[in-house]
Coordinates of C-alpha atoms in Angstrom, one line a residue:
M435 CA 16.0 -50.4 -145.0
E436 CA 18.1 -47.7 -147.0
H437 CA 16.8 -46.4 -149.9
P438 CA 17.7 -48.2 -153.3
R439 CA 18.7 -46.4 -156.5
R440 CA 17.6 -48.9 -158.7
I441 CA 15.4 -52.2 -158.5
G442 CA 15.9 -54.1 -162.3
K443 CA 15.2 -51.4 -165.0
Y444 CA 13.4 -49.0 -162.7
E445 CA 15.7 -46.1 -161.8
I446 CA 14.4 -44.7 -158.2
E447 CA 13.6 -40.9 -158.1
E448 CA 11.4 -39.9 -155.1
Y449 CA 10.5 -41.9 -152.3
L450 CA 6.6 -41.4 -151.6
G451 CA 6.1 -43.0 -148.3
G452 CA 4.7 -46.1 -146.8
G453 CA 4.5 -48.7 -144.0
M454 CA 5.0 -52.8 -144.5
S455 CA 6.2 -51.6 -148.0
R456 CA 8.0 -48.8 -149.4
V457 CA 6.5 -46.7 -152.2
Y458 CA 8.8 -44.6 -154.8
R459 CA 8.3 -42.5 -157.8
A460 CA 10.4 -44.2 -160.6
R461 CA 11.5 -44.4 -164.2
D462 CA 11.5 -47.5 -166.4
T463 CA 14.5 -47.0 -168.0
L464 CA 13.5 -49.2 -171.1
I465 CA 10.7 -47.2 -172.5
G466 CA 10.9 -44.0 -170.3
R467 CA 7.4 -44.5 -168.4
T468 CA 7.1 -42.8 -164.6
V469 CA 5.7 -45.5 -162.6
A470 CA 5.6 -46.3 -158.8
V471 CA 7.4 -48.9 -157.3
K472 CA 6.2 -50.7 -153.9
I473 CA 8.8 -52.5 -152.2
L474 CA 8.4 -54.9 -149.3
T475 CA 10.1 -54.0 -146.1
D476 CA 13.1 -56.1 -144.5
E477 CA 10.6 -56.8 -141.6
A478 CA 7.9 -57.6 -143.7
T479 CA 9.7 -59.9 -146.4
A480 CA 11.1 -61.7 -143.2
D481 CA 7.0 -62.6 -142.3
P482 CA 6.2 -65.5 -144.8
E483 CA 2.4 -64.6 -144.7
A484 CA 3.3 -60.9 -145.5
K485 CA 5.5 -61.6 -148.1
A486 CA 2.8 -64.2 -149.6
R487 CA 0.3 -61.8 -149.1
F488 CA 1.9 -59.0 -150.9
L489 CA 2.9 -61.5 -154.0
R490 CA -0.6 -62.5 -154.0
E491 CA -1.8 -58.8 -154.2
A492 CA 0.7 -58.0 -157.5
Q493 CA -0.8 -61.4 -159.2
L494 CA -4.4 -60.0 -158.7
A495 CA -4.4 -56.8 -159.3
G496 CA -1.8 -57.7 -162.0
S497 CA -4.5 -60.0 -163.8
L498 CA -6.9 -56.9 -163.8
S499 CA -7.8 -54.5 -166.8
H500 CA -9.9 -51.7 -165.8
E501 CA -10.1 -48.1 -166.4
N502 CA -11.2 -47.5 -163.0
V503 CA -8.5 -50.0 -161.2
M504 CA -4.9 -49.1 -160.7
S505 CA -2.9 -51.0 -163.4
V506 CA 0.1 -53.5 -161.9
Y507 CA 2.9 -53.3 -164.7
D508 CA 5.4 -55.8 -163.4
F509 CA 6.3 -57.8 -159.9
G510 CA 9.0 -59.9 -158.8
E511 CA 12.2 -60.0 -156.3
A512 CA 15.3 -57.8 -155.9
D513 CA 17.8 -58.5 -153.6
G514 CA 15.5 -61.2 -152.1
R515 CA 13.0 -58.0 -151.5
P516 CA 9.7 -58.4 -153.4
F517 CA 8.7 -55.5 -155.3
M518 CA 5.8 -54.6 -157.3
V519 CA 5.8 -51.7 -160.2
T520 CA 2.1 -49.8 -160.8
E521 CA 0.9 -46.9 -162.9
F522 CA 2.1 -43.8 -161.0
L523 CA -1.1 -41.7 -159.9
R524 CA -1.2 -38.1 -159.7
G525 CA -3.7 -36.8 -157.5
E526 CA -4.9 -37.5 -154.3
D527 CA -6.8 -40.4 -152.4
L528 CA -10.5 -40.1 -151.5
K529 CA -10.1 -39.3 -147.9
H530 CA -8.2 -36.3 -148.7
A531 CA -10.0 -35.3 -151.4
L532 CA -13.3 -35.3 -149.4
K533 CA -11.4 -32.9 -146.7
A534 CA -10.4 -30.6 -149.2
N535 CA -14.1 -30.5 -150.7
R536 CA -13.0 -31.2 -154.3
F537 CA -16.5 -32.3 -154.8
H538 CA -18.4 -29.2 -155.5
T539 CA -22.0 -30.6 -156.4
M540 CA -23.9 -33.6 -155.4
E541 CA -23.6 -34.6 -159.1
D542 CA -19.8 -34.4 -158.9
K543 CA -19.7 -36.9 -155.4
L544 CA -22.4 -39.5 -157.4
R545 CA -20.4 -39.6 -160.6
A546 CA -17.0 -40.5 -158.7
A547 CA -19.3 -43.1 -157.1
L548 CA -20.4 -44.6 -159.9
Q549 CA -16.9 -44.9 -160.9
I550 CA -16.3 -47.0 -157.9
A551 CA -19.0 -49.1 -158.1
K552 CA -18.2 -49.9 -161.9
A553 CA -14.5 -50.9 -160.4
L554 CA -16.0 -53.4 -157.8
E555 CA -18.3 -54.5 -160.3
Y556 CA -15.6 -55.6 -162.4
I557 CA -13.5 -57.0 -159.7
H558 CA -16.2 -59.3 -158.3
Q559 CA -17.1 -60.5 -161.7
Q560 CA -13.5 -61.9 -161.6
G561 CA -14.5 -63.6 -158.6
I562 CA -12.1 -60.7 -156.5
I563 CA -13.5 -59.5 -152.9
H564 CA -11.8 -56.2 -152.0
R565 CA -12.6 -56.6 -148.2
D566 CA -10.9 -53.2 -147.2
I567 CA -13.0 -50.3 -149.1
K568 CA -12.4 -47.2 -147.5
P569 CA -11.7 -43.8 -149.0
E570 CA -7.6 -44.2 -148.7
N571 CA -7.8 -47.2 -151.2
V572 CA -9.8 -44.9 -153.7
H573 CA -7.5 -42.4 -155.7
L574 CA -9.0 -39.4 -157.7
S575 CA -6.6 -38.4 -160.6
V576 CA -6.5 -34.4 -161.6
N577 CA -9.0 -35.1 -164.5
G578 CA -11.7 -36.7 -162.2
T579 CA -10.9 -40.4 -163.2
I580 CA -11.2 -42.7 -159.8
K581 CA -9.0 -46.0 -159.1
L582 CA -9.6 -48.4 -157.0
M583 CA -6.5 -49.3 -155.0
D584 CA -4.8 -51.7 -152.5
F585 CA -5.6 -55.3 -153.3
G586 CA -3.5 -56.0 -150.0
I587 CA -6.4 -58.4 -148.1
A588 CA -8.3 -59.0 -151.1
K589 CA -9.8 -62.9 -151.4
T590 CA -10.7 -64.9 -154.4
R591 CA -13.4 -68.0 -154.6
D592 CA -9.8 -70.5 -154.2
L593 CA -7.4 -68.7 -152.1
T594 CA -7.5 -66.5 -148.9
L595 CA -4.5 -65.6 -146.9
T596 CA -5.9 -64.5 -143.7
R597 CA -4.9 -65.9 -140.2
A598 CA -7.6 -68.1 -139.4
G599 CA -9.7 -66.1 -136.8
Y600 CA -8.2 -62.7 -137.7
T601 CA -10.7 -60.0 -138.9
M602 CA -9.2 -58.3 -141.7
G603 CA -10.5 -54.8 -142.9
T604 CA -10.4 -51.0 -141.5
P605 CA -13.0 -50.9 -138.4
Y606 CA -15.1 -48.1 -139.7
Y607 CA -16.0 -50.1 -143.1
M608 CA -16.3 -53.6 -141.7
A609 CA -19.7 -55.2 -142.4
P610 CA -21.3 -56.7 -139.5
E611 CA -20.2 -60.4 -140.6
Q612 CA -16.8 -59.4 -140.7
V613 CA -17.1 -58.0 -137.1
M614 CA -18.2 -61.3 -136.1
G615 CA -15.0 -63.2 -137.9
R616 CA -17.7 -64.9 -140.3
D617 CA -17.0 -66.3 -143.4
V618 CA -17.0 -62.6 -146.0
T619 CA -18.5 -62.6 -149.6
H620 CA -18.8 -59.9 -152.2
L621 CA -22.0 -58.4 -149.9
A622 CA -19.4 -57.1 -147.6
D623 CA -17.7 -54.9 -150.0
I624 CA -21.4 -53.9 -151.0
Y625 CA -21.7 -52.7 -147.1
A626 CA -18.2 -50.7 -147.3
F627 CA -19.8 -48.6 -150.4
G628 CA -22.8 -48.0 -148.7
I629 CA -20.8 -46.5 -145.6
M630 CA -18.2 -44.7 -147.7
L631 CA -21.3 -43.3 -149.9
Y632 CA -22.5 -41.9 -147.0
E633 CA -19.4 -40.3 -146.3
M634 CA -19.1 -39.0 -149.6
C635 CA -22.2 -37.4 -149.7
V636 CA -22.4 -36.2 -146.0
G637 CA -18.7 -35.5 -145.3
S638 CA -18.7 -37.4 -142.1
K639 CA -18.7 -40.8 -141.2
P640 CA -22.2 -42.4 -140.2
I641 CA -20.5 -43.8 -136.8
Q642 CA -18.8 -41.9 -134.0
A643 CA -17.5 -43.9 -131.6
D644 CA -14.8 -43.5 -128.9
T645 CA -13.3 -47.1 -128.7
V646 CA -13.2 -50.0 -131.0
E647 CA -15.8 -51.8 -128.7
Q648 CA -18.3 -49.0 -129.0
L649 CA -17.8 -48.9 -133.0
F650 CA -18.3 -52.7 -133.2
Y651 CA -21.3 -52.6 -130.9
A652 CA -23.0 -49.7 -133.3
I653 CA -21.9 -52.0 -136.6
L654 CA -24.0 -54.8 -135.0
H655 CA -27.1 -53.3 -133.6
T656 CA -27.6 -49.2 -134.4
P657 CA -29.5 -48.9 -137.4
L658 CA -28.1 -46.5 -139.8
D659 CA -29.7 -42.8 -140.2
V660 CA -29.6 -41.6 -143.5
S661 CA -31.3 -38.3 -142.9
P662 CA -28.1 -36.4 -142.8
V663 CA -27.5 -38.0 -146.6
R664 CA -31.2 -36.6 -147.5
Q665 CA -30.4 -33.1 -145.7
A666 CA -27.3 -33.2 -148.1
G667 CA -29.0 -33.0 -151.1
A668 CA -28.9 -36.6 -152.1
P669 CA -31.9 -37.7 -154.1
E670 CA -34.5 -39.9 -152.4
A671 CA -33.1 -43.0 -154.4
I672 CA -29.8 -42.5 -153.2
C673 CA -31.0 -42.3 -149.5
A674 CA -32.6 -45.8 -150.3
L675 CA -29.5 -47.2 -151.9
V676 CA -27.3 -46.1 -148.9
E677 CA -29.6 -47.4 -146.6
R678 CA -29.8 -51.0 -148.4
C679 CA -26.2 -51.0 -149.0
A680 CA -25.3 -50.8 -145.2
A681 CA -28.4 -53.4 -144.1
K682 CA -27.0 -55.4 -141.1
D683 CA -28.6 -58.2 -143.1
P684 CA -26.8 -59.3 -146.1
A685 CA -29.7 -60.6 -147.9
Q686 CA -31.1 -57.1 -147.6
R687 CA -28.5 -55.4 -149.0
P688 CA -28.2 -55.0 -153.0
Q689 CA -26.8 -58.5 -154.1
S690 CA -24.4 -57.2 -156.8
F691 CA -22.8 -53.8 -157.9
A692 CA -24.8 -54.1 -161.4
E693 CA -27.7 -53.3 -159.1
V694 CA -25.8 -50.5 -157.4
R695 CA -24.4 -49.0 -160.6
E696 CA -28.5 -48.9 -162.0
V697 CA -29.6 -46.4 -159.5
L698 CA -26.3 -44.2 -159.6

C-alpha cells in the first residue's frame, strides 16, 4: 500500500505509523484544520470482518461528544479503502507518559485517572463498552487533557463484531470473564481501569508473567496485592478503589464509573 497524497478533501502531510490501518497527519483543505487520517490497509480491507469493525468504530466514535473522548470528524471510502478522520492529538499515549514520568505527584496521577473515569462513565451512558482499556488507548495532550481513543473492539448493547469464541482485549488488562470467554459487560472496563490505575500509581503492572498461560492463571486465581499502591503514597481510599475495581467477581466491583469518579 503506497502512501496517498490526498484522500477526498484531506491533503496528506506526514505518515505517523500504524498496523491494520495507517495513520497520517493531514490538512482539511476546506477549513485549514490539521487532522489525523486513519486508512485501512489493503489486507484489512479484504477481510469483511475487519472492514466492518473499522467502519463500526468510526460510527461509534463519531456519535460521541465529550472533552475526554477523541473526536471523529468524518469517515468514508476512497478508492475502495475505508478511512476515518479524527482530531489531531499532540502529546503522547499514557504508556509513554508513564515511562517518561510525566506525572510528578500522586495528585497529577489521580487527576488524569479522574478524566479517564469521566470518559468511561460517558461512553457507558451511551451504551458502549470499550473492552480494550489500556495505557496505549489513552492519550495525554501537552496541556494535560486526557483523551480516550480506539473503539476498534467496542461493543454496544445491540451489536458486537467479535468472532464467536474469540476473546478480544489486551491480556494484561482483561477481566476474568473475558479470559473465560464469557459475556462481557461494562464491568470488564471497570476491571481494566483498576489494573491501569494500579499501574499509574506504582509505575508497573500488578501481574508479572512469562507466558500467556501464567498471566491468565494469575488473572483468574491470584488476588491483587495493593500494598505497592499504598507504598507509592496513594490515599487509602484509592488503594481500596483499585482492589474493588480489580475484584475477580464482577459483583464485587463498583457497578458504575459514577462510583469510581466519586472516590477519585
